[in-house]
Amino acid sequence: MPSSHLCVVIVGGLHADARRAVVARLLADVPDSVALHHDLATAAAGTVVRTIRDATGIVSAGEAPLVNDCACCALREDLVPELRRLADAALTRLAVVELWDSVEPKAMAEVVAAGGLRLTSVITAVDPALLLPYLANGDDLAEVGLAAAATDRRTVADTFARQLEYAPVLAVAASEQADDEDRALLAQLHPTARRVPIDALDVTDGEAGETNWFAPTRPPAEGWTPPGWEADPVDTKNAAPPHGGGSPGAATSGADGIAEPPSEGSGSAVGGAGPCSDGNGSDVGGAELRSERTGSALVDAAFAGFDVEAAAAAQHPACALLPAEADEAGVGTLVWHRRRPFHPERLYAALEDLTCAAARSRGRFWLADRPDTLLHWDAAGGALCVESAGPWLASLPDAAWDMVPPVRRAAAALDWHPEHGDCCQHLVFTSPGLDREGLELLLESCLLTDAEYAAGPAAWRRLPPAFDSLLEV
């Protein structure tokens, strides 16, 4: 368990204005907080520029040399030592790691946790009006100046999709251009995420004058005192406002002047930990999560707790938390689940139509000529990535099951079939204007026919291997 009192929150996302607004708000709301940012735009010149700032401006700046000509490698090598330095100084309660545009939070979250630091949240900043344009953008990151390395072959769409779907917290910008369709698309793409406004407070203007933004609602447990708790009573009348200077009563709020706090069961960060966790989803020092008012929903989310292993499992093709069926404001999500394998040639011939049928599609699927292999489907921006995700559990000997993580076994149990075990098709398509009927008909046409299915696995393996080129066999 990390011993430092420093908490770390990662803030990322390709929506740069929204991301910067999140960082600025956290710096203003949380006393003794700083933000670290590594600018990879200078990587072509051989260095990565690091800045550390607080609510008043830049505290320090420096350069980190490239490692193996890789800007992301330089970030990994430089970030943890800087965070440890802050932890050792014991002057900072929250370190906000603001990721550069195209850096994905999963890799950095795992680096921070592996470095023995206390990661309390991962937040992706989102402008709802930009959702569809980014998901539809099939340009390579290199074409728009956002590649993190010379070998970076990612696209804008697939990078944004992973940023969005990994984070348990989405900080949502108040965008005048966003409409109901944009908000429905966001909700369906990541229905389990906790969505918090970037600007609104959890209190009305009238209540703000009586609020002690960082006093506890109950005494903390003995031991370490998490951020947001004060050892001694605080004068609530003269407490610092949550957004820097000015009167607390004049603090901005939502469009209607009130931002409701999240209700019970409305979603929380992965792990459900208290204000500052040990990185494994457990509370530190036994302190309980504050259940009443704090500075903002964003502050609560920043200290909510984060479980790196659970977050990784939620993205793994074998046990991913995929969206459910939905239909709202012209946006639909189709969940397609079948027990019969695909015919490789017919599915391959339909790939272009299936990839373009939705703004976003993902899941796991089963090919007849590869009956033991779990395959991952990941499509955005008109491009599809297909890759092997290892064996289906049904193909493993019983002795190997003890080596499989419990979450994988639990996911397999939910899909288990007496004949095929966990082998199945589980694909999810989300898009405005989704043609459900046409999509289902196309998918059904790619399955084995009754006669092909009756021939059995030995005959299936002899079918033409249409996916060899995609799977680099």
Short mmCIF file of C-alpha atoms in Angstrom, two decimals:
data_model
loop_
_atom_site.label_atom_id
_atom_site.label_comp_id
_atom_site.label_asym_id
_atom_site.label_seq_id
_atom_site.Cartn_x
_atom_site.Cartn_y
_atom_site.Cartn_z
CA MET A 1 0.00 0.00 0.00
CA PRO A 2 1.37 3.45 -0.89
CA SER A 3 2.45 5.33 2.21
CA SER A 4 2.38 8.86 0.77
CA HIS A 5 -0.54 11.20 1.38
CA LEU A 6 -0.36 12.37 -2.23
CA CYS A 7 -3.34 11.46 -4.40
CA VAL A 8 -3.07 11.32 -8.20
CA VAL A 9 -5.84 11.86 -10.73
CA ILE A 10 -5.35 11.39 -14.47
CA VAL A 11 -7.22 13.74 -16.81
CA GLY A 12 -7.13 13.00 -20.53
CA GLY A 13 -9.00 13.32 -23.79
CA LEU A 14 -8.65 14.60 -27.33
CA HIS A 15 -11.14 17.39 -26.57
CA ALA A 16 -8.37 19.73 -25.46
CA ASP A 17 -10.49 22.71 -24.36
CA ALA A 18 -12.67 20.52 -22.16
CA ARG A 19 -9.61 18.78 -20.73
CA ARG A 20 -7.92 22.06 -19.82
CA ALA A 21 -11.13 23.29 -18.20
CA VAL A 22 -11.24 20.18 -16.00
CA VAL A 23 -7.64 20.69 -14.89
CA ALA A 24 -8.19 24.39 -14.17
CA ARG A 25 -11.29 23.61 -12.14
CA LEU A 26 -9.54 20.98 -10.03
CA LEU A 27 -6.61 23.30 -9.35
CA ALA A 28 -9.04 26.02 -8.25
CA ASP A 29 -11.21 23.70 -6.16
CA VAL A 30 -8.57 21.64 -4.33
CA PRO A 31 -6.09 23.47 -2.09
CA ASP A 32 -2.44 22.40 -2.41
CA SER A 33 -2.99 20.83 -5.82
CA VAL A 34 -0.70 20.93 -8.85
CA ALA A 35 -0.96 19.78 -12.46
CA LEU A 36 1.77 17.95 -14.38
CA HIS A 37 1.73 18.03 -18.16
CA HIS A 38 4.15 16.52 -20.67
CA ASP A 39 3.86 18.22 -24.06
CA LEU A 40 4.72 15.70 -26.77
CA ALA A 41 4.38 18.25 -29.57
CA THR A 42 8.12 18.98 -29.24
CA ALA A 43 9.12 15.32 -29.60
CA ALA A 44 10.26 15.86 -33.19
CA ALA A 45 12.96 18.14 -31.80
CA GLY A 46 14.17 15.39 -29.49
CA THR A 47 12.63 16.44 -26.17
CA VAL A 48 9.41 16.38 -24.21
CA VAL A 49 8.55 19.56 -22.29
CA ARG A 50 7.30 19.06 -18.73
CA THR A 51 5.45 21.76 -16.83
CA ILE A 52 4.14 21.79 -13.28
CA ARG A 53 1.60 24.45 -12.39
CA ASP A 54 -0.84 25.36 -9.66
CA ALA A 55 -3.90 27.58 -9.72
CA THR A 56 -1.72 30.71 -10.01
CA GLY A 57 0.47 29.61 -12.91
CA ILE A 58 3.59 27.63 -13.81
CA VAL A 59 5.65 26.49 -10.83
CA SER A 60 8.44 24.79 -12.77
CA ALA A 61 9.32 23.63 -16.26
CA GLY A 62 11.89 21.28 -17.70
CA GLU A 63 12.71 18.88 -20.49
CA ALA A 64 12.72 15.11 -20.56
CA PRO A 65 14.88 13.50 -23.27
CA LEU A 66 13.34 11.00 -25.63
CA VAL A 67 13.78 7.35 -24.72
CA ASN A 68 14.38 5.07 -27.72
CA ASP A 69 13.00 7.86 -29.93
CA CYS A 70 9.63 7.39 -28.24
CA ALA A 71 7.85 10.36 -26.66
CA CYS A 72 5.48 8.15 -24.67
CA CYS A 73 8.45 6.22 -23.28
CA ALA A 74 9.95 9.51 -22.12
CA LEU A 75 6.68 10.37 -20.41
CA ARG A 76 6.68 7.03 -18.59
CA GLU A 77 10.28 7.45 -17.46
CA ASP A 78 9.78 11.02 -16.24
CA LEU A 79 6.29 11.00 -14.75
CA VAL A 80 6.73 8.63 -11.81
CA PRO A 81 9.94 10.30 -10.48
CA GLU A 82 8.23 13.69 -10.61
CA LEU A 83 5.21 12.35 -8.73
CA ARG A 84 7.47 10.72 -6.14
CA ARG A 85 9.29 13.99 -5.67
CA LEU A 86 5.99 15.71 -4.94
CA ALA A 87 5.02 12.92 -2.57
CA ASP A 88 8.31 13.13 -0.68
CA ALA A 89 7.96 16.90 -0.27
CA ALA A 90 4.56 16.29 1.42
CA LEU A 91 3.24 19.72 0.34
CA THR A 92 0.75 18.54 -2.29
CA ARG A 93 -2.56 16.84 -1.62
CA LEU A 94 -3.58 16.24 -5.26
CA ALA A 95 -1.43 15.83 -8.37
CA VAL A 96 -3.44 16.22 -11.57
CA VAL A 97 -1.72 14.44 -14.45
CA GLU A 98 -2.96 16.17 -17.59
CA LEU A 99 -2.26 13.84 -20.49
CA TRP A 100 -1.24 15.17 -23.89
CA ASP A 101 -4.00 14.97 -26.50
CA SER A 102 -3.52 11.48 -27.93
CA VAL A 103 -2.03 9.74 -24.88
CA GLU A 104 -4.39 7.02 -23.70
CA PRO A 105 -5.20 6.85 -19.99
CA LYS A 106 -4.95 3.07 -19.59
CA ALA A 107 -1.19 2.92 -20.10
CA MET A 108 -0.53 5.91 -17.83
CA ALA A 109 -2.85 4.62 -15.10
CA GLU A 110 -0.94 1.36 -15.02
CA VAL A 111 2.40 3.21 -14.93
CA VAL A 112 1.28 5.35 -11.98
CA ALA A 113 -0.12 2.40 -10.05
CA ALA A 114 2.97 0.28 -10.73
CA GLY A 115 5.09 3.15 -9.40
CA GLY A 116 3.58 2.71 -5.95
CA LEU A 117 1.53 5.90 -6.14
CA ARG A 118 -2.05 6.39 -5.02
CA LEU A 119 -4.23 6.76 -8.13
CA THR A 120 -7.68 7.97 -7.09
CA SER A 121 -9.41 8.58 -10.42
CA VAL A 122 -9.16 8.63 -14.19
CA ILE A 123 -11.24 11.29 -15.92
CA THR A 124 -11.82 11.84 -19.63
CA ALA A 125 -13.00 15.32 -20.59
CA VAL A 126 -15.71 15.40 -23.25
CA ASP A 127 -17.45 18.04 -25.32
CA PRO A 128 -20.70 16.29 -26.37
CA ALA A 129 -20.93 18.32 -29.58
CA LEU A 130 -17.62 16.82 -30.74
CA LEU A 131 -18.50 13.17 -30.08
CA LEU A 132 -19.69 12.20 -33.54
CA PRO A 133 -17.09 14.23 -35.49
CA TYR A 134 -14.29 12.55 -33.54
CA LEU A 135 -15.78 9.04 -33.77
CA ALA A 136 -16.21 9.50 -37.51
CA ASN A 137 -12.66 10.76 -38.05
CA GLY A 138 -10.63 7.98 -39.61
CA ASP A 139 -7.51 10.14 -40.11
CA ASP A 140 -4.24 8.84 -38.77
CA LEU A 141 -3.00 10.78 -35.76
CA ALA A 142 0.14 11.56 -37.73
CA GLU A 143 -1.95 13.35 -40.36
CA VAL A 144 -3.33 15.78 -37.77
CA GLY A 145 -0.06 16.25 -35.87
CA LEU A 146 -1.03 14.15 -32.84
CA ALA A 147 1.08 11.01 -33.25
CA ALA A 148 2.95 10.13 -30.07
CA ALA A 149 5.77 8.40 -31.96
CA ALA A 150 7.03 7.95 -35.50
CA THR A 151 5.56 4.45 -35.50
CA ASP A 152 2.15 5.57 -34.17
CA ARG A 153 -0.49 4.19 -36.55
CA ARG A 154 -3.58 4.94 -34.48
CA THR A 155 -6.48 6.96 -35.85
CA VAL A 156 -8.36 9.84 -34.26
CA ALA A 157 -11.52 7.73 -33.94
CA ASP A 158 -10.08 4.64 -32.28
CA THR A 159 -7.91 6.70 -29.93
CA PHE A 160 -10.85 8.81 -28.81
CA ALA A 161 -13.04 5.73 -28.36
CA ARG A 162 -10.52 4.11 -26.01
CA GLN A 163 -10.04 7.35 -24.05
CA LEU A 164 -13.79 7.62 -23.61
CA GLU A 165 -14.52 4.00 -22.70
CA TYR A 166 -11.66 3.40 -20.24
CA ALA A 167 -12.37 6.23 -17.83
CA PRO A 168 -14.99 5.59 -15.12
CA VAL A 169 -15.60 9.35 -14.95
CA LEU A 170 -16.55 11.59 -17.87
CA ALA A 171 -16.27 15.32 -17.24
CA VAL A 172 -18.81 16.87 -19.60
CA ALA A 173 -18.47 20.39 -20.96
CA ALA A 174 -21.52 22.63 -21.15
CA SER A 175 -21.65 23.03 -24.93
CA GLU A 176 -24.25 25.23 -26.61
CA GLN A 177 -23.79 23.22 -29.80
CA ALA A 178 -24.65 19.88 -28.16
CA ASP A 179 -28.17 18.54 -28.63
CA ASP A 180 -30.21 15.62 -27.29
CA GLU A 181 -28.73 13.28 -29.90
CA ASP A 182 -25.19 14.10 -28.73
CA ARG A 183 -26.10 13.48 -25.10
CA ALA A 184 -27.85 10.21 -25.95
CA LEU A 185 -24.81 9.07 -27.93
CA LEU A 186 -22.53 9.79 -24.96
CA ALA A 187 -24.81 7.91 -22.57
CA GLN A 188 -24.99 4.86 -24.83
CA LEU A 189 -21.29 4.70 -25.63
CA HIS A 190 -20.35 4.46 -21.95
CA PRO A 191 -23.51 3.85 -19.89
CA THR A 192 -21.66 2.85 -16.70
CA ALA A 193 -19.57 6.03 -16.53
CA ARG A 194 -20.17 8.66 -13.89
CA ARG A 195 -20.87 11.86 -15.83
CA VAL A 196 -20.09 15.10 -14.01
CA PRO A 197 -20.34 18.68 -15.25
CA ILE A 198 -17.13 20.63 -15.54
CA ASP A 199 -18.63 23.89 -14.32
CA ALA A 200 -21.59 23.24 -12.01
CA LEU A 201 -21.52 23.07 -8.21
CA ASP A 202 -23.35 20.66 -5.97
CA VAL A 203 -25.07 23.49 -4.07
CA THR A 204 -27.32 26.40 -4.86
CA ASP A 205 -26.04 29.96 -4.68
CA GLY A 206 -28.02 30.43 -1.48
CA GLU A 207 -26.36 27.47 0.20
CA ALA A 208 -22.86 28.40 -0.91
CA GLY A 209 -22.36 31.06 1.73
CA GLU A 210 -22.93 28.47 4.47
CA THR A 211 -20.70 25.79 2.97
CA ASN A 212 -17.31 24.74 4.27
CA TRP A 213 -15.88 23.34 1.08
CA PHE A 214 -13.25 21.12 2.67
CA ALA A 215 -14.62 20.33 6.13
CA PRO A 216 -15.71 16.72 6.80
CA THR A 217 -19.34 15.74 7.18
CA ARG A 218 -18.24 13.34 9.93
CA PRO A 219 -14.98 12.79 11.83
CA PRO A 220 -12.37 10.78 9.95
CA ALA A 221 -11.19 7.44 11.26
CA GLU A 222 -7.94 7.28 13.14
CA GLY A 223 -4.78 7.22 11.05
CA TRP A 224 -4.15 9.04 7.83
CA THR A 225 -6.38 12.02 7.05
CA PRO A 226 -7.53 12.02 3.40
CA PRO A 227 -7.66 15.21 1.34
CA GLY A 228 -10.83 17.15 1.95
CA TRP A 229 -10.84 16.48 5.70
CA GLU A 230 -9.61 19.01 8.25
CA ALA A 231 -8.18 18.02 11.61
CA ASP A 232 -9.70 21.05 13.34
CA PRO A 233 -13.02 22.84 12.91
CA VAL A 234 -13.03 25.45 10.17
CA ASP A 235 -14.89 28.75 10.11
CA THR A 236 -17.46 28.03 7.43
CA LYS A 237 -18.42 31.67 7.07
CA ASN A 238 -14.89 32.65 6.02
CA ALA A 239 -13.92 29.46 4.17
CA ALA A 240 -12.19 29.93 0.83
CA PRO A 241 -14.57 29.66 -2.13
CA PRO A 242 -14.21 26.60 -4.35
CA HIS A 243 -13.11 28.47 -7.46
CA GLY A 244 -10.42 30.80 -6.20
CA GLY A 245 -11.21 34.42 -5.28
CA GLY A 246 -14.58 36.09 -4.98
CA SER A 247 -17.58 35.44 -2.84
CA PRO A 248 -18.81 31.86 -2.45
CA GLY A 249 -22.31 33.16 -2.99
CA ALA A 250 -21.33 34.36 -6.46
CA ALA A 251 -19.95 31.03 -7.60
CA THR A 252 -21.20 29.87 -10.99
CA SER A 253 -23.57 26.94 -11.31
CA GLY A 254 -25.47 25.09 -13.98
CA ALA A 255 -27.78 26.64 -16.55
CA ASP A 256 -30.70 26.54 -14.14
CA GLY A 257 -28.58 27.70 -11.20
CA ILE A 258 -28.65 24.28 -9.54
CA ALA A 259 -26.53 21.21 -10.11
CA GLU A 260 -27.99 18.18 -8.42
CA PRO A 261 -25.53 15.86 -6.65
CA PRO A 262 -25.40 12.33 -8.05
CA SER A 263 -28.05 10.07 -6.58
CA GLU A 264 -27.32 6.69 -5.10
CA GLY A 265 -26.65 4.13 -7.78
CA SER A 266 -25.99 6.78 -10.42
CA GLY A 267 -22.53 5.38 -11.02
CA SER A 268 -19.14 5.82 -9.45
CA ALA A 269 -15.49 5.34 -10.24
CA VAL A 270 -14.23 1.81 -10.66
CA GLY A 271 -13.61 0.25 -7.31
CA GLY A 272 -15.99 2.49 -5.36
CA ALA A 273 -13.29 3.55 -2.93
CA GLY A 274 -13.21 6.43 -0.48
CA PRO A 275 -11.68 9.90 -0.95
CA CYS A 276 -8.18 8.52 -1.35
CA SER A 277 -7.56 4.86 -2.02
CA ASP A 278 -4.52 2.64 -2.16
CA GLY A 279 -4.88 2.12 -5.90
CA ASN A 280 -6.67 -1.18 -5.43
CA GLY A 281 -10.10 0.20 -4.70
CA SER A 282 -9.84 0.16 -0.90
CA ASP A 283 -10.10 3.07 1.48
CA VAL A 284 -6.99 4.31 3.24
CA GLY A 285 -7.09 4.58 7.03
CA GLY A 286 -10.72 3.43 7.09
CA ALA A 287 -12.03 6.88 6.16
CA GLU A 288 -15.45 6.85 4.58
CA LEU A 289 -16.41 8.60 1.38
CA ARG A 290 -18.01 11.94 2.10
CA SER A 291 -21.70 11.59 1.33
CA GLU A 292 -22.75 15.22 1.61
CA ARG A 293 -21.58 18.51 0.05
CA THR A 294 -18.06 19.05 -1.19
CA GLY A 295 -16.61 21.66 -3.53
CA SER A 296 -18.03 20.09 -6.69
CA ALA A 297 -19.01 16.82 -8.27
CA LEU A 298 -15.69 16.99 -10.08
CA VAL A 299 -13.76 17.10 -6.80
CA ASP A 300 -15.71 14.14 -5.46
CA ALA A 301 -14.96 12.23 -8.66
CA ALA A 302 -11.25 13.06 -8.43
CA PHE A 303 -11.02 11.38 -5.01
CA ALA A 304 -13.52 8.57 -5.65
CA GLY A 305 -11.01 5.71 -5.95
CA PHE A 306 -9.73 3.68 -8.87
CA ASP A 307 -8.98 -0.01 -9.40
CA VAL A 308 -6.48 -0.53 -12.23
CA GLU A 309 -7.14 -4.26 -12.52
CA ALA A 310 -10.91 -3.82 -12.65
CA ALA A 311 -10.57 -1.09 -15.27
CA ALA A 312 -8.41 -3.33 -17.46
CA ALA A 313 -10.87 -6.21 -17.11
CA ALA A 314 -13.73 -3.94 -18.14
CA GLN A 315 -11.95 -3.36 -21.47
CA HIS A 316 -10.73 -6.91 -22.14
CA PRO A 317 -12.68 -8.50 -25.02
CA ALA A 318 -13.44 -11.63 -22.98
CA CYS A 319 -15.17 -9.81 -20.15
CA ALA A 320 -15.76 -6.26 -21.35
CA LEU A 321 -18.62 -4.25 -19.88
CA LEU A 322 -20.34 -3.67 -23.21
CA PRO A 323 -23.28 -1.27 -23.64
CA ALA A 324 -26.85 -2.55 -23.38
CA GLU A 325 -29.75 -2.21 -25.81
CA ALA A 326 -30.93 1.37 -26.09
CA ASP A 327 -32.94 3.70 -28.31
CA GLU A 328 -33.18 7.40 -27.48
CA ALA A 329 -33.20 10.73 -29.33
CA GLY A 330 -32.49 9.05 -32.66
CA VAL A 331 -29.48 7.10 -31.29
CA GLY A 332 -29.64 3.33 -31.10
CA THR A 333 -27.54 0.54 -29.62
CA LEU A 334 -27.97 -2.97 -30.95
CA VAL A 335 -26.67 -5.89 -28.87
CA TRP A 336 -26.30 -8.93 -31.10
CA HIS A 337 -25.74 -12.25 -29.29
CA ARG A 338 -25.72 -15.63 -31.03
CA ARG A 339 -24.40 -19.15 -30.31
CA ARG A 340 -23.54 -20.19 -33.87
CA PRO A 341 -20.11 -19.41 -35.44
CA PHE A 342 -19.54 -17.14 -38.44
CA HIS A 343 -18.67 -18.49 -41.85
CA PRO A 344 -15.25 -16.86 -42.45
CA GLU A 345 -15.74 -15.99 -46.13
CA ARG A 346 -19.24 -14.54 -45.75
CA LEU A 347 -18.23 -12.47 -42.74
CA TYR A 348 -15.11 -11.19 -44.48
CA ALA A 349 -17.18 -10.12 -47.50
CA ALA A 350 -19.51 -8.15 -45.20
CA LEU A 351 -16.82 -6.40 -43.14
CA GLU A 352 -16.99 -3.05 -44.94
CA ASP A 353 -20.78 -2.81 -44.61
CA LEU A 354 -20.68 -3.88 -40.97
CA THR A 355 -17.89 -1.46 -40.09
CA CYS A 356 -19.72 1.47 -41.66
CA ALA A 357 -23.10 0.53 -40.18
CA ALA A 358 -22.42 2.31 -36.89
CA ALA A 359 -20.32 5.10 -35.44
CA ARG A 360 -18.90 2.63 -32.93
CA SER A 361 -18.97 -1.16 -32.68
CA ARG A 362 -17.04 -3.61 -30.52
CA GLY A 363 -17.22 -7.00 -28.87
CA ARG A 364 -16.06 -10.57 -29.29
CA PHE A 365 -16.83 -13.05 -32.04
CA TRP A 366 -16.39 -16.67 -33.10
CA LEU A 367 -15.14 -17.93 -36.49
CA ALA A 368 -15.96 -21.45 -37.58
CA ASP A 369 -12.47 -22.15 -38.97
CA ARG A 370 -10.93 -20.98 -35.65
CA PRO A 371 -13.35 -22.51 -33.15
CA ASP A 372 -10.93 -22.28 -30.21
CA THR A 373 -9.96 -18.60 -30.67
CA LEU A 374 -11.75 -15.65 -29.09
CA LEU A 375 -11.56 -12.77 -31.58
CA HIS A 376 -11.86 -9.09 -30.75
CA TRP A 377 -13.95 -6.70 -32.88
CA ASP A 378 -13.10 -2.98 -32.53
CA ALA A 379 -14.43 -0.46 -35.07
CA ALA A 380 -14.64 3.34 -35.20
CA GLY A 381 -14.21 5.98 -37.89
CA GLY A 382 -14.94 3.51 -40.67
CA ALA A 383 -11.93 1.36 -39.73
CA LEU A 384 -11.98 -2.09 -38.14
CA CYS A 385 -9.37 -3.83 -36.02
CA VAL A 386 -9.65 -7.60 -35.62
CA GLU A 387 -7.25 -9.45 -33.36
CA SER A 388 -6.96 -12.64 -31.35
CA ALA A 389 -7.69 -12.31 -27.64
CA GLY A 390 -6.55 -15.80 -26.74
CA PRO A 391 -8.54 -19.02 -26.34
CA TRP A 392 -12.15 -19.41 -25.33
CA LEU A 393 -12.27 -20.96 -21.86
CA ALA A 394 -14.20 -23.91 -23.32
CA SER A 395 -11.06 -24.88 -25.25
CA LEU A 396 -8.83 -24.99 -22.15
CA PRO A 397 -8.20 -28.09 -20.04
CA ASP A 398 -9.74 -28.02 -16.57
CA ALA A 399 -6.32 -27.65 -14.94
CA ALA A 400 -5.76 -24.34 -16.75
CA TRP A 401 -8.87 -22.74 -15.30
CA ASP A 402 -7.14 -22.03 -12.00
CA MET A 403 -4.76 -19.74 -13.88
CA VAL A 404 -7.59 -17.65 -15.32
CA PRO A 405 -8.63 -14.49 -13.41
CA PRO A 406 -11.94 -14.83 -11.52
CA VAL A 407 -13.54 -12.01 -13.52
CA ARG A 408 -12.87 -13.92 -16.73
CA ARG A 409 -14.41 -17.10 -15.30
CA ALA A 410 -17.44 -15.14 -14.14
CA ALA A 411 -17.92 -13.60 -17.58
CA ALA A 412 -17.65 -17.01 -19.21
CA ALA A 413 -20.23 -18.44 -16.82
CA LEU A 414 -22.75 -15.82 -17.94
CA ASP A 415 -22.33 -16.93 -21.58
CA TRP A 416 -21.98 -20.65 -20.90
CA HIS A 417 -23.73 -23.08 -23.24
CA PRO A 418 -23.89 -26.85 -22.61
CA GLU A 419 -22.45 -27.63 -26.05
CA HIS A 420 -20.18 -24.67 -26.89
CA GLY A 421 -19.20 -23.34 -23.48
CA ASP A 422 -18.43 -19.60 -23.66
CA CYS A 423 -17.97 -19.54 -27.47
CA CYS A 424 -20.43 -17.03 -28.89
CA GLN A 425 -21.04 -13.85 -30.86
CA HIS A 426 -21.42 -10.74 -28.69
CA LEU A 427 -21.23 -7.59 -30.80
CA VAL A 428 -22.57 -4.13 -29.93
CA PHE A 429 -23.30 -1.37 -32.48
CA THR A 430 -24.04 2.23 -31.42
CA SER A 431 -24.94 5.06 -33.78
CA PRO A 432 -27.39 7.81 -34.62
CA GLY A 433 -29.86 6.56 -37.23
CA LEU A 434 -28.93 2.91 -36.65
CA ASP A 435 -30.59 0.54 -39.12
CA ARG A 436 -31.30 -2.29 -36.69
CA GLU A 437 -33.25 -4.50 -39.07
CA GLY A 438 -30.76 -4.25 -41.91
CA LEU A 439 -27.82 -4.77 -39.56
CA GLU A 440 -29.35 -7.87 -37.99
CA LEU A 441 -30.16 -9.37 -41.38
CA LEU A 442 -26.58 -8.81 -42.55
CA LEU A 443 -25.11 -10.37 -39.41
CA GLU A 444 -27.45 -13.37 -39.59
CA SER A 445 -26.45 -13.98 -43.21
CA CYS A 446 -22.81 -14.38 -42.09
CA LEU A 447 -23.52 -17.27 -39.70
CA LEU A 448 -23.16 -20.92 -40.65
CA THR A 449 -26.25 -22.37 -42.32
CA ASP A 450 -28.04 -25.29 -40.70
CA ALA A 451 -26.24 -27.73 -42.99
CA GLU A 452 -22.82 -26.15 -42.36
CA TYR A 453 -23.42 -26.11 -38.64
CA ALA A 454 -24.51 -29.77 -38.60
CA ALA A 455 -21.24 -30.78 -40.30
CA GLY A 456 -19.42 -30.15 -37.03
CA PRO A 457 -16.10 -28.58 -35.93
CA ALA A 458 -13.91 -30.90 -38.00
CA ALA A 459 -15.60 -29.67 -41.19
CA TRP A 460 -15.57 -26.06 -39.98
CA ARG A 461 -11.79 -26.07 -39.72
CA ARG A 462 -11.55 -26.89 -43.43
CA LEU A 463 -13.42 -23.74 -44.47
CA PRO A 464 -11.36 -21.14 -46.40
CA PRO A 465 -9.26 -19.09 -43.90
CA ALA A 466 -10.43 -15.67 -45.05
CA PHE A 467 -9.12 -13.83 -41.96
CA ASP A 468 -5.49 -14.94 -42.17
CA SER A 469 -4.37 -11.61 -43.64
CA LEU A 470 -6.10 -9.58 -40.92
CA LEU A 471 -4.72 -11.79 -38.17
CA GLU A 472 -1.23 -11.84 -39.70
CA VAL A 473 -0.96 -15.59 -39.82
#
